[in-house]
Coordinates of C-alpha atoms and ligand atoms in Angstrom, one line a residue:
X20 CA 3.8 -28.3 -12.0
X21 CA 1.6 -27.8 -9.5
X22 CA 1.7 -25.3 -6.3
X23 CA 0.4 -25.5 -3.4
X24 CA -1.4 -22.6 -0.9
X25 CA -2.2 -22.6 2.3
X26 CA -3.5 -20.3 4.1
X27 CA -4.0 -19.7 7.9
X28 CA -5.7 -17.2 9.7
X29 CA -5.1 -16.9 13.3
X30 CA -7.8 -14.5 15.3
X31 CA -7.6 -12.9 19.1
X32 CA -7.8 -10.2 21.3
X33 CA -5.7 -7.4 20.5
X34 CA -3.3 -7.1 22.7
X35 CA -2.9 -11.3 23.2
X36 CA -0.6 -11.2 20.4
X37 CA -1.5 -12.0 17.1
X38 CA -0.1 -9.7 15.3
X39 CA 3.5 -10.8 16.3
X40 CA 2.6 -14.6 16.2
X41 CA 1.8 -13.6 12.0
X42 CA 5.1 -11.8 11.8
X43 CA 7.2 -13.9 13.3
X44 CA 5.4 -16.8 11.6
X45 CA 5.6 -14.4 8.0
X46 CA 9.1 -14.5 8.3
X47 CA 10.0 -17.6 9.0
X48 CA 7.7 -19.2 5.8
X49 CA 9.2 -16.3 3.9
X50 CA 12.8 -17.9 5.2
X51 CA 11.6 -21.3 4.3
X52 CA 11.5 -20.9 0.6
X53 CA 7.4 -20.0 -0.5
X54 CA 5.8 -17.1 -1.5
X55 CA 4.3 -15.1 1.7
X56 CA 0.8 -12.6 1.5
X57 CA 0.8 -11.2 5.1
X58 CA -2.3 -9.5 6.1
X59 CA -3.2 -7.8 9.0
X60 CA -6.2 -6.2 10.4
X61 CA -6.7 -5.3 13.8
X62 CA -9.1 -2.3 16.1
X63 CA -8.4 1.6 17.0
X64 CA -7.8 0.4 20.8
X65 CA -4.6 -0.7 22.2
X66 CA -6.4 -3.4 23.9
X67 CA -9.0 -5.5 23.2
X68 CA -11.1 -6.1 20.1
X69 CA -10.4 -8.6 17.5
X70 CA -6.8 -8.4 15.7
X71 CA -6.3 -11.3 12.7
X72 CA -3.4 -12.2 11.0
X73 CA -3.6 -13.8 7.8
X74 CA -0.5 -15.4 6.1
X75 CA -1.2 -17.1 2.6
X76 CA 2.3 -19.7 1.6
X77 CA 2.6 -20.6 -1.5
X78 CA 5.1 -21.9 -3.9
X79 CA 3.5 -20.0 -6.3
X80 CA 1.9 -16.2 -6.8
X81 CA 0.9 -15.1 -3.6
X82 CA -1.0 -11.7 -5.0
X83 CA -3.9 -11.9 -3.0
X84 CA -5.7 -11.7 0.0
X85 CA -7.9 -15.1 0.2
X86 CA -11.1 -14.9 1.9
X87 CA -11.8 -18.7 3.2
X88 CA -8.9 -20.2 5.0
X89 CA -7.4 -23.6 5.1
X90 CA -6.3 -23.5 8.3
X91 CA -8.4 -21.1 11.3
X92 CA -6.3 -20.6 14.8
X93 CA -9.0 -19.5 16.7
X94 CA -7.1 -18.0 20.0
X95 CA -10.5 -16.9 22.4
X96 CA -14.8 -17.4 20.7
X97 CA -14.9 -14.2 19.3
X98 CA -11.8 -15.0 16.6
X99 CA -14.6 -18.7 16.8
X100 CA -17.5 -16.1 16.1
X101 CA -16.4 -14.3 13.3
X102 CA -14.3 -16.2 10.9
X103 CA -15.8 -19.8 11.4
X104 CA -17.8 -19.5 8.4
X105 CA -14.3 -18.6 6.4
X106 CA -13.2 -22.1 7.6
X107 CA -12.8 -24.4 3.6
X108 CA -15.1 -27.5 4.0
X109 CA -11.9 -29.3 3.8
X110 CA -10.2 -26.7 6.0
X111 CA -9.0 -27.5 9.6
X112 CA -9.9 -25.4 13.4
X113 CA -7.1 -25.0 15.3
X114 CA -8.7 -23.8 19.0
X115 CA -7.5 -23.8 22.2
X116 CA -10.5 -25.8 24.0
X117 CA -10.2 -23.6 27.5
X118 CA -11.9 -20.6 25.6
X119 CA -13.7 -21.9 22.3
X120 CA -16.9 -23.7 22.5
X121 CA -17.9 -25.0 19.1
X122 CA -21.1 -24.9 17.9
X123 CA -23.7 -26.2 14.3
X124 CA -21.1 -23.1 12.3
X125 CA -18.6 -25.7 12.3
X126 CA -20.7 -28.3 10.2
X127 CA -18.3 -31.0 9.4
X128 CA -14.6 -29.4 9.1
X129 CA -12.1 -30.4 11.0
X130 CA -11.1 -29.7 14.4
X131 CA -7.7 -30.0 15.9
X132 CA -7.3 -29.3 20.3
X133 CA -5.0 -26.9 20.4
X134 CA -4.4 -26.1 24.2
X135 CA -2.9 -23.0 23.7
X136 CA -3.0 -21.7 26.9
X137 CA -2.2 -24.9 29.5
X138 CA 1.2 -25.6 27.0
X139 CA 2.3 -21.7 27.7
X140 CA 1.8 -22.5 31.3
X141 CA 3.4 -26.2 31.5
X142 CA 6.2 -25.1 29.4
X143 CA 6.9 -21.4 30.9
X144 CA 4.5 -21.1 34.3
X145 CA 2.7 -18.1 32.1
X146 CA -0.2 -17.3 29.8
X147 CA 1.7 -14.6 28.1
X148 CA 3.6 -17.0 25.6
X149 CA 0.2 -18.8 23.9
X150 CA 1.1 -16.8 20.7
X151 CA 4.3 -18.5 20.4
X152 CA 3.0 -22.1 21.3
X153 CA 0.4 -21.6 18.4
X154 CA 3.4 -20.1 16.4
X155 CA 5.2 -23.2 16.5
X156 CA 2.5 -25.4 15.9
X157 CA 1.3 -23.3 12.7
X158 CA 5.2 -23.8 11.7
X159 CA 5.0 -27.1 12.0
X160 CA 1.8 -27.2 9.7
X161 CA 3.7 -24.7 7.2
X162 CA 7.2 -27.8 7.6
X163 CA 9.4 -25.3 9.4
X164 CA 12.0 -25.5 10.6
X165 CA 11.4 -25.0 14.2
X166 CA 15.0 -23.0 14.5
X167 CA 13.6 -20.1 12.1
X168 CA 11.1 -18.9 14.5
X169 CA 13.2 -19.1 17.5
X170 CA 15.6 -17.1 16.1
X171 CA 13.3 -15.3 14.7
X172 CA 11.8 -14.8 17.7
X173 CA 15.0 -13.5 19.5
X174 CA 15.0 -10.8 17.2
X175 CA 11.2 -9.5 17.2
X176 CA 11.2 -9.4 21.6
X177 CA 14.9 -8.7 21.9
X178 CA 14.7 -5.6 23.1
X179 CA 12.0 -7.0 26.3
X180 CA 15.2 -8.6 27.1
X181 CA 16.6 -12.2 27.5
X182 CA 13.8 -13.9 29.9
X183 CA 11.7 -12.4 27.6
X184 CA 13.6 -14.3 24.5
X185 CA 13.4 -17.1 26.7
X186 CA 9.7 -17.9 27.7
X187 CA 9.0 -17.3 24.3
X188 CA 11.5 -19.2 23.0
X189 CA 10.3 -22.1 25.0
X190 CA 6.4 -21.8 24.1
X191 CA 8.0 -22.1 20.3
X192 CA 9.6 -25.5 20.6
X193 CA 6.3 -26.9 23.2
X194 CA 3.6 -26.1 20.5
X195 CA 6.1 -27.4 17.8
X196 CA 6.3 -30.4 19.2
X197 CA 2.5 -30.5 20.4
X198 CA 2.0 -29.6 16.2
X199 CA 4.3 -32.7 15.6
X200 CA 2.0 -34.9 17.5
X201 CA -1.4 -34.4 17.2
X202 CA -1.4 -32.7 14.0
X203 CA 1.1 -34.0 11.1
X204 CA -1.8 -35.5 8.8
X205 CA -2.2 -31.3 7.7
X206 CA 1.3 -30.6 7.1
X207 CA 1.2 -29.1 3.4
X208 CA 4.1 -30.5 1.0
X209 CA 5.4 -27.4 -0.8
X210 CA 8.0 -27.1 -3.2
X211 CA 11.0 -24.7 -1.4
X212 CA 12.0 -21.9 -3.6
X213 CA 16.1 -21.9 -4.0
X214 CA 18.0 -18.8 -2.7
X215 CA 16.5 -15.7 -4.5
X216 CA 17.4 -12.1 -3.5
X217 CA 14.6 -11.3 -1.8
X218 CA 13.5 -8.7 1.0
X219 CA 10.2 -9.4 2.7
X220 CA 8.5 -5.9 3.4
X221 CA 5.1 -4.5 3.3
X222 CA 3.6 -1.4 2.0
X223 CA 4.6 1.0 4.5
X224 CA 8.5 0.3 4.3
X225 CA 8.1 -0.3 0.1
X226 CA 7.4 3.6 0.2
X227 CA 9.6 4.7 2.9
X228 CA 12.7 2.4 0.9
X229 CA 11.1 4.2 -2.3
X230 CA 12.3 7.9 -0.6
X231 CA 15.7 6.9 0.1
X232 CA 16.3 5.6 -2.9
X233 CA 14.2 8.8 -5.0
X234 CA 17.0 10.9 -2.8
X235 CA 14.6 12.3 -0.5
X236 CA 16.5 14.7 2.0
X237 CA 14.0 16.0 4.2
X238 CA 10.7 14.6 5.4
X239 CA 8.0 16.7 7.6
X240 CA 5.9 14.5 9.5
X241 CA 3.4 14.2 11.5
X242 CA 1.5 10.8 13.0
X243 CA -1.6 9.2 11.2
X244 CA -2.3 5.9 11.8
X245 CA -1.6 3.3 9.3
X246 CA 0.9 5.9 7.4
X247 CA 3.0 6.4 10.8
X248 CA 5.6 3.5 9.9
X249 CA 6.4 5.5 7.0
X250 CA 7.8 8.5 9.1
X251 CA 9.3 6.0 11.7
X252 CA 11.2 4.1 9.3
X253 CA 12.5 7.4 7.7
X254 CA 13.0 8.7 11.3
X255 CA 15.5 5.8 11.8
X256 CA 17.0 5.2 8.9
X257 CA 17.4 8.6 6.2
X258 CA 20.0 10.3 8.9
X259 CA 22.0 7.4 7.5
X260 CA 21.7 8.5 4.5
X261 CA 22.5 12.4 4.8
X262 CA 18.7 13.2 4.9
X263 CA 16.4 14.0 8.2
X264 CA 13.5 13.3 9.1
X265 CA 11.5 16.1 11.7
X266 CA 8.2 16.0 13.6
X267 CA 6.5 18.8 13.6
X268 CA 2.6 20.2 15.6
X269 CA 0.0 19.1 12.7
X270 CA 0.3 18.5 9.1
X271 CA -0.5 21.5 8.2
X272 CA 2.9 23.3 9.6
X273 CA 4.6 19.8 8.7
X274 CA 3.9 21.0 5.2
X275 CA 4.2 24.5 5.2
X276 CA 7.7 23.1 6.3
X277 CA 7.8 20.9 3.3
X278 CA 7.7 24.0 0.7
X279 CA 10.1 25.5 2.3
X280 CA 12.8 22.9 1.9
X281 CA 11.8 21.8 -1.3
X282 CA 12.2 26.2 -2.0
X283 CA 15.8 26.0 -0.9
X284 CA 16.4 22.7 -3.2
X285 CA 15.4 19.8 -1.0
X286 CA 14.1 16.8 -2.1
X287 CA 10.3 16.6 0.3
X288 CA 8.7 13.5 1.1
X289 CA 6.3 13.3 3.8
X290 CA 3.5 10.5 4.6
X291 CA -0.4 10.9 6.0
X292 CA -3.7 9.8 6.1
X293 CA -7.1 11.0 4.8
X294 CA -7.9 13.3 8.1
X295 CA -4.3 14.4 7.0
X296 CA -4.2 14.8 3.7
X297 CA -8.0 17.3 4.6
X298 CA -5.9 19.3 6.9
X299 CA -2.7 19.9 4.4
X300 CA -5.3 20.8 1.3
X301 CA -4.9 24.9 1.3
X302 CA -1.2 24.3 1.8
X303 CA -0.9 22.0 -1.2
X304 CA -2.9 24.6 -2.9
X305 CA 0.8 27.0 -2.0
X306 CA 2.9 24.1 -3.3
X307 CA 0.9 23.8 -6.6
X308 CA 1.4 27.8 -7.1
X309 CA 5.0 28.5 -6.0
X310 CA 5.8 25.4 -8.4
X311 CA 7.9 23.7 -5.1
X312 CA 8.7 19.9 -5.6
X313 CA 6.8 17.7 -2.9
X314 CA 5.4 14.3 -2.6
X315 CA 2.9 12.8 -0.7
X316 CA 1.9 9.4 0.6
X317 CA -2.1 9.4 1.3
X318 CA -2.3 6.2 3.1
X319 CA -6.1 5.4 3.0
X320 CA -8.0 4.5 5.4
X321 CA -12.1 4.2 6.6
X322 CA -13.3 7.8 6.7
X323 CA -14.3 10.0 7.0
X324 CA -13.5 11.9 10.1
X325 CA -11.5 9.6 12.7
X326 CA -13.4 7.1 10.8
X327 CA -11.7 3.7 10.5
X328 CA -7.9 4.2 11.6
X329 CA -7.0 0.9 11.2
X330 CA -8.6 -0.7 7.6
X331 CA -8.5 0.1 4.5
X332 CA -11.1 2.2 1.8
X333 CA -10.1 2.9 -1.4
X334 CA -11.7 6.7 -0.4
X335 CA -9.4 9.6 -0.8
X336 CA -9.1 10.1 -5.0
X337 CA -12.0 12.5 -5.2
X338 CA -10.5 14.7 -2.1
X339 CA -6.9 13.9 -3.7
X340 CA -7.7 14.8 -7.6
X341 CA -10.7 17.0 -6.5
X342 CA -9.7 18.8 -3.2
X343 CA -8.6 21.8 -3.9
X344 CA -9.6 25.6 -3.4
X345 CA -9.4 27.3 -7.0
X346 CA -7.6 25.2 -9.7
X347 CA -4.3 23.9 -8.9
X348 CA -2.2 21.3 -10.7
X349 CA -1.2 18.0 -9.3
X350 CA -0.4 14.3 -10.2
X351 CA -2.8 11.5 -8.6
X352 CA -0.6 7.8 -8.5
X353 CA -1.7 4.6 -7.2
X354 CA 1.1 2.0 -6.2
X355 CA -0.8 -1.8 -7.1
X356 CA 1.2 -3.2 -5.1
X357 CA 4.4 -3.7 -2.4
X358 CA 6.8 -4.2 -5.2
X359 CA 5.3 -1.2 -6.7
X360 CA 5.1 0.8 -3.2
X361 CA 8.4 0.8 -4.0
X362 CA 8.9 2.0 -7.7
X363 CA 6.1 4.4 -7.5
X364 CA 7.0 6.5 -5.1
X365 CA 10.3 6.7 -6.8
X366 CA 8.6 8.1 -10.3
X367 CA 6.5 9.7 -7.6
X368 CA 9.7 12.5 -6.1
X369 CA 10.8 12.1 -9.9
X370 CA 7.7 13.6 -11.2
X371 CA 7.3 15.9 -8.6
X372 CA 10.8 17.6 -9.1
X373 CA 11.3 17.5 -13.0
X374 CA 7.2 19.0 -13.1
X375 CA 7.9 21.5 -10.0
X376 CA 4.3 20.0 -8.6
X377 CA 2.9 18.0 -6.1
X378 CA 2.2 14.3 -6.2
X379 CA 0.0 12.2 -4.4
X380 CA 0.8 8.9 -4.2
X381 CA -1.8 6.9 -3.3
X382 CA -2.0 3.8 -1.0
X383 CA -4.1 1.8 2.0
X384 CA -4.4 0.3 4.9
X385 CA -4.0 -2.7 3.1
X386 CA -0.9 -2.4 0.7
X387 CA 0.7 -0.8 3.8
X388 CA 0.2 -3.8 6.6
X389 CA 0.3 -6.4 3.6
X390 CA 3.8 -8.0 3.1
X391 CA 5.7 -9.9 0.9
X392 CA 8.3 -11.2 0.2
X393 CA 9.9 -9.4 -3.6
X394 CA 12.9 -8.7 -5.6
X395 CA 15.1 -6.8 -3.8
X396 CA 14.8 -3.4 -6.2
X397 CA 18.0 -3.2 -8.5
X398 CA 19.0 1.0 -7.4
X399 CA 20.7 1.1 -11.1
X400 CA 17.5 1.0 -12.6
X401 CA 16.3 4.3 -10.5
X402 CA 16.2 7.6 -11.9
X403 CA 16.5 10.6 -10.4
X404 CA 13.8 13.9 -11.2
X405 CA 15.8 16.8 -11.4
X406 CA 14.8 20.2 -11.0
X407 CA 14.7 22.3 -14.2
X408 CA 18.0 25.3 -13.1
X409 CA 18.6 28.9 -14.5
X410 CA 21.3 28.6 -17.2
X411 CA 24.8 29.9 -15.2
X412 CA 25.1 32.8 -17.8
X413 CA 21.5 34.0 -16.8
X414 CA 21.3 37.4 -16.1
X415 CA 19.7 38.5 -13.0
X416 CA 17.3 41.5 -14.5
X417 CA 15.5 39.5 -16.9
X418 CA 15.5 36.4 -15.1
X419 CA 11.5 34.9 -15.0
X420 CA 11.1 32.2 -12.3
X421 CA 7.7 31.4 -13.5
X422 CA 8.8 31.8 -17.3
X423 CA 6.0 31.0 -19.6
X424 CA 7.7 28.2 -21.6
X425 CA 6.5 25.7 -24.0
X426 CA 6.1 22.6 -21.2
X427 CA 5.0 25.4 -18.4
X428 CA 8.0 23.9 -16.5
X429 CA 10.1 27.3 -15.9
X430 CA 13.9 27.4 -14.3
X431 CA 13.9 26.8 -10.3
X432 CA 17.0 28.7 -8.6
X433 CA 18.4 27.1 -5.8
X434 CA 18.7 30.1 -3.0
X435 CA 22.6 30.3 -1.9
X436 CA 23.6 27.6 -4.8
X437 CA 22.4 29.9 -7.9
X438 CA 22.5 34.1 -7.7
X439 CA 18.8 34.7 -9.0
X440 CA 16.7 36.1 -6.6
X441 CA 13.1 36.2 -6.7
X442 CA 9.7 36.5 -5.2
X443 CA 7.8 33.5 -4.7
X444 CA 4.4 33.8 -3.5
X445 CA 0.6 32.3 -2.7
X446 CA -0.9 35.7 -4.9
X447 CA -1.3 35.4 -8.6
X448 CA 2.0 36.6 -9.8
X449 CA 4.0 37.6 -12.8
X450 CA 6.4 35.2 -14.9
X451 CA 9.2 37.0 -12.5
X452 CA 7.0 36.5 -9.5
X453 CA 5.0 39.6 -8.7
X454 CA 1.8 40.1 -6.8
X455 CA -0.7 40.8 -10.2
X456 CA -4.2 39.9 -10.2
X457 CA -4.6 41.4 -14.0
X458 CA -7.4 38.7 -15.8
X459 CA -4.6 38.4 -18.6
X460 CA -2.1 37.1 -16.3
X461 CA -3.9 35.2 -14.6
X462 CA -5.2 33.0 -17.6
X463 CA -1.6 32.6 -18.9
X464 CA 0.0 31.6 -15.6
X465 CA -3.0 29.2 -14.8
X466 CA -2.9 27.8 -18.5
X467 CA 1.1 27.7 -17.6
X468 CA 0.6 26.0 -14.9
X469 CA -2.0 23.2 -16.3
X470 CA 0.7 22.7 -19.6
X471 CA 2.5 20.5 -17.0
X472 CA -0.2 18.4 -16.7
X473 CA -0.2 18.5 -20.2
X474 CA 3.0 17.7 -21.0
X475 CA 3.1 15.3 -17.9
X476 CA -0.3 13.1 -19.6
X477 CA 1.9 12.2 -22.6
X478 CA 4.2 10.9 -21.3
X479 CA 2.6 9.2 -19.2
X480 CA 0.9 7.6 -22.4
X481 CA 5.0 7.1 -23.8
X482 CA 6.0 5.0 -21.1
X483 CA 2.7 3.2 -20.5
X484 CA 2.1 3.9 -17.1
X485 CA 0.0 0.7 -16.9
X486 CA -0.2 -2.8 -16.5
X487 CA -1.9 -4.0 -18.7
X488 CA -3.4 -7.3 -20.2
X489 CA -5.2 -7.3 -22.6
X490 CA -6.0 -10.5 -25.1
X491 CA -7.7 -10.3 -28.4
X492 CA -11.6 -10.1 -28.9
X493 CA -12.6 -10.1 -25.9
X494 CA -16.2 -7.8 -25.2
X495 CA -15.2 -7.7 -21.4
X496 CA -12.9 -5.6 -19.5
X497 CA -11.6 -4.1 -15.6
X498 CA -10.2 -1.0 -15.0
X499 CA -9.5 -1.1 -11.6
X500 CA -6.6 1.1 -9.5
X501 CA -4.0 0.5 -6.7
X502 CA -5.0 -2.0 -4.8
X503 CA -7.4 -4.6 -6.2
X504 CA -4.6 -5.6 -9.0
X505 CA -3.8 -8.6 -6.9
X506 CA -7.1 -9.9 -6.2
X507 CA -8.5 -8.3 -9.5
X508 CA -5.6 -10.5 -11.5
X509 CA -6.2 -13.6 -9.6
X510 CA -10.2 -12.9 -10.3
X511 CA -9.3 -12.8 -13.6
X512 CA -7.5 -16.3 -14.4
X513 CA -9.9 -17.9 -12.5
X514 CA -13.1 -17.0 -14.3
X515 CA -10.4 -18.0 -17.5
X516 CA -10.1 -21.3 -15.7
X517 CA -13.4 -22.1 -15.3
X518 CA -15.4 -20.7 -17.8
X519 CA -13.0 -20.5 -20.9
X520 CA -13.9 -15.9 -20.9
X521 CA -11.2 -13.6 -21.0
X522 CA -11.6 -10.7 -19.8
X523 CA -8.7 -7.6 -20.4
X524 CA -7.2 -5.8 -17.1
X525 CA -6.1 -1.9 -17.0
X526 CA -4.7 -1.1 -14.2
X527 CA -3.6 2.4 -14.5
X528 CA -0.9 3.9 -12.3
X529 CA -1.4 7.5 -12.7
X530 CA -4.7 7.8 -12.2
X531 CA -4.3 11.9 -13.1
X532 CA -3.8 13.3 -15.7
X533 CA -5.0 10.2 -17.4
X534 CA -3.6 8.6 -19.6
X535 CA -6.1 9.3 -21.7
X536 CA -5.7 7.8 -24.9
X537 CA -5.3 4.6 -23.7
X538 CA -8.1 4.7 -21.8
X539 CA -9.9 5.2 -25.3
X540 CA -7.9 1.7 -26.7
X541 CA -8.5 -0.3 -24.0
X542 CA -11.9 0.9 -24.4
X543 CA -12.8 0.9 -28.1
X544 CA -13.6 -3.4 -28.2
X545 CA -15.3 -3.4 -25.3
X546 CA -19.1 -4.3 -24.7
X547 CA -18.9 -4.6 -20.7
X548 CA -16.5 -2.0 -18.7
X549 CA -15.9 -3.0 -15.4
X550 CA -15.1 -1.4 -12.3
X551 CA -14.0 -2.2 -9.1
X552 CA -13.3 0.0 -6.1
X553 CA -13.2 -0.3 -2.8
X554 CA -15.8 2.3 -1.6
X555 CA -19.4 2.9 -1.3
X556 CA -20.5 5.6 -4.1
X557 CA -17.6 4.1 -7.0
X558 CA -15.1 7.6 -7.0
X559 CA -12.6 6.0 -10.2
X560 CA -15.6 5.0 -12.3
X561 CA -17.5 8.6 -11.7
X562 CA -14.2 10.2 -12.9
X563 CA -14.2 7.8 -15.9
X564 CA -18.0 8.3 -16.3
X565 CA -17.4 11.9 -16.2
X566 CA -13.8 11.5 -18.9
X567 CA -15.7 9.3 -21.5
X568 CA -19.4 9.4 -21.1
X569 CA -19.5 5.8 -20.1
X570 CA -21.1 3.6 -17.9
X571 CA -18.9 1.1 -16.2
X572 CA -20.3 -1.0 -14.7
X573 CA -19.4 -0.8 -10.8
X574 CA -19.0 -3.0 -7.9
X575 CA -18.2 -1.5 -3.8
X576 CA -17.2 -3.0 -1.7
X577 CA -16.7 -1.1 1.7
X578 CA -16.2 -3.3 4.7
X579 CA -12.5 -2.4 5.4
X580 CA -11.1 -5.0 3.9
X581 CA -9.5 -5.4 0.8
X582 CA -11.2 -7.3 -2.0
X583 CA -10.6 -11.4 -2.1
X584 CA -10.1 -13.1 -5.3
X585 CA -13.4 -15.0 -4.9
X586 CA -15.4 -12.0 -4.2
X587 CA -14.8 -10.5 -7.5
X588 CA -15.4 -13.9 -9.1
X589 CA -18.7 -14.5 -8.0
X590 CA -19.4 -10.6 -8.5
X591 CA -17.6 -10.7 -12.4
X592 CA -19.7 -13.4 -13.4
X593 CA -23.1 -12.5 -12.3
X594 CA -22.1 -9.6 -14.8
X595 CA -20.6 -11.7 -17.6
Ligands
LIG607 N1 5.8 -12.0 24.9 C1 6.3 -10.7 24.7 N2 5.5 -9.7 25.1 C2 4.4 -10.0 23.3 C3 4.2 -11.4 23.1 C4 4.9 -12.3 24.1 N3 4.7 -13.4 23.9 N4 3.4 -11.1 22.1 C5 3.0 -10.1 22.2 N5 3.6 -9.0 23.2 C6 4.1 -8.2 23.5 C7 3.7 -7.0 21.3 O1 5.7 -7.3 21.7 C8 3.2 -6.2 21.7 O2 4.7 -4.9 22.2 P1 4.7 -3.3 22.2 O3 3.4 -2.5 22.5 O4 5.4 -3.6 23.3 O5 4.7 -3.7 21.4 C9 2.1 -6.1 23.0 O6 2.9 -7.4 22.9 C10 1.1 -6.2 21.6 O7 1.2 -7.1 20.8 P2 0.9 -6.9 19.1 O8 1.4 -8.9 18.8 O9 1.9 -6.3 18.5 O10 -0.3 -6.6 18.6 P3 -1.7 -7.2 19.0 O11 -1.5 -8.5 18.3 O12 -1.7 -8.3 20.7 O13 -2.6 -6.5 19.2 C11 -3.0 -4.5 18.5 C12 -2.2 -5.4 19.4 C13 -1.7 -4.0 17.4 C14 -4.3 -4.1 17.9 C15 -2.7 -2.3 19.2 O14 -2.0 -2.7 20.1 C16 -2.6 -1.7 18.0 O15 -1.4 -1.0 18.1 N6 -4.0 -1.1 17.9 C17 -4.3 0.1 17.1 C18 -4.0 1.2 17.5 C19 -4.1 2.0 16.3 O16 -3.1 2.5 15.5 N7 -5.1 3.0 16.5 C20 -5.2 4.2 15.6 C21 -5.4 5.5 16.3 S1 -5.9 6.8 15.7

């Protein structure tokens, strides 16, 4: 059965409510039985600048952002300026004639006047609700019942009082009526997907839910865009599950508190973004040295420094892997879509607990602020990570907290639970925990700590922690990581449809320790390897070069917005 896809972009000034419009529309369209992929990007300022929300509704899979749009709804002239070139040749511009002046750039594309300001004023006596006029009109374009939008607007604006809700519901009704009269021909005929057990979440929410499912009981935090919503979610929800989220004075203090809680036996997770991870770096080494399990969700944004806090970039990889003083074992992971944000968070906490190491999960602004409807995770599949506890009959005199075991994992007693005392310090120490700086001891203990990564690396391969598509006889392959998964997958499908050329795809979820054997096997038959990344320098490609001595073709994008499948199709075809 043919699938239908509709991509709508709404653009306007920050503060005008583009994001609220997009959020409510997304929920209504998902409730209307479509798969959605919704992305937003906005400036770092609270008001002003250009805010954009893009919604892709589809009765097929909607895995990635699209560069070209079927419908551009321009609330102001800035949005028209920025996005007119992205309207498909058979697409349509919806615009408010009071604010948007059309020029040659629109070419032969269709335009339909949507006087948002005038309709809002007439229906509600104010301009404030013009974003909801747009929402009502777009509901009609997606052929979704207007009641869905009105109910969801009631929930969205509920805390602002009944008058605000009533005003917005009036605006939605007016926009919907206008669209039925003036743009009925652009309605899309979707095949509605029957009721499914799904939830609509973004990457941040999925990570936060994953943390709860993983049994996290302490979340020390310090707010930073775009990771703050994870902390806010957990502050709100974790107490219901017996846990606690506490704000500290900065990232260093929050991680230090996390190590304390972890030492005391709690499962700990914190969320931050690049600058916060930099601040945490030395405390992270303390976690590695004291072998205290800890999970950090690092939501990458454009950097360095304050950089572009509300824009996406895959640029913290090198820092996550190598940003240590001394040699400090850690595991670096990267979920590949929203659903995966849930499961990789669960897995990260499990790995941290089992191997007693810090685990850094690299998501990014694009995942954080992309919403998708995903299957409700089956909680019976959640496997909790347990620390290796000392046997009950352990002799306190001979007990070694940092025992030099075969896989490097040593028994970790919980103070007050196990009657075993030990010293835990950032200084190099003996298996018993006492400071010791002899060459032989340092070598022994460094090797012991790193053996945990070797053990983990073996398991990574066994459990195939990679998403793979590897048809027979292919000569071209792509290795990607993190949020580029959807765009790469769609690009490969498109290339095959256009040219008949098949392309292999490997997308490791655990980036370090690398699933080396699996990657070597993947590279074996290839004549060309392409590594697309959303950064300027090709960080993962360099990592692979260092490990395997290969020379991949690198595709870089450092624009602050994610790859689209169309962009990748173009770039990959050039290489083919
Ligand atoms: N009726 C009543 N209120 C409405 C409304 C309507 N029709 N439409 C929007 N609003 C309200 C929203 O509820 C929101 O109110 P709140 O601030 O109380 O939550 C406000 O107007 C802004 O609307 P919203 O739709 O959320 O966003 P926007 O599209 O106007 O864009 C942002 C504003 C998101 C760009 C901006 O507020 C922001 O957050 N910028 C980023 C800040 C940041 O993280 N900086 C980085 C620091 S390092």
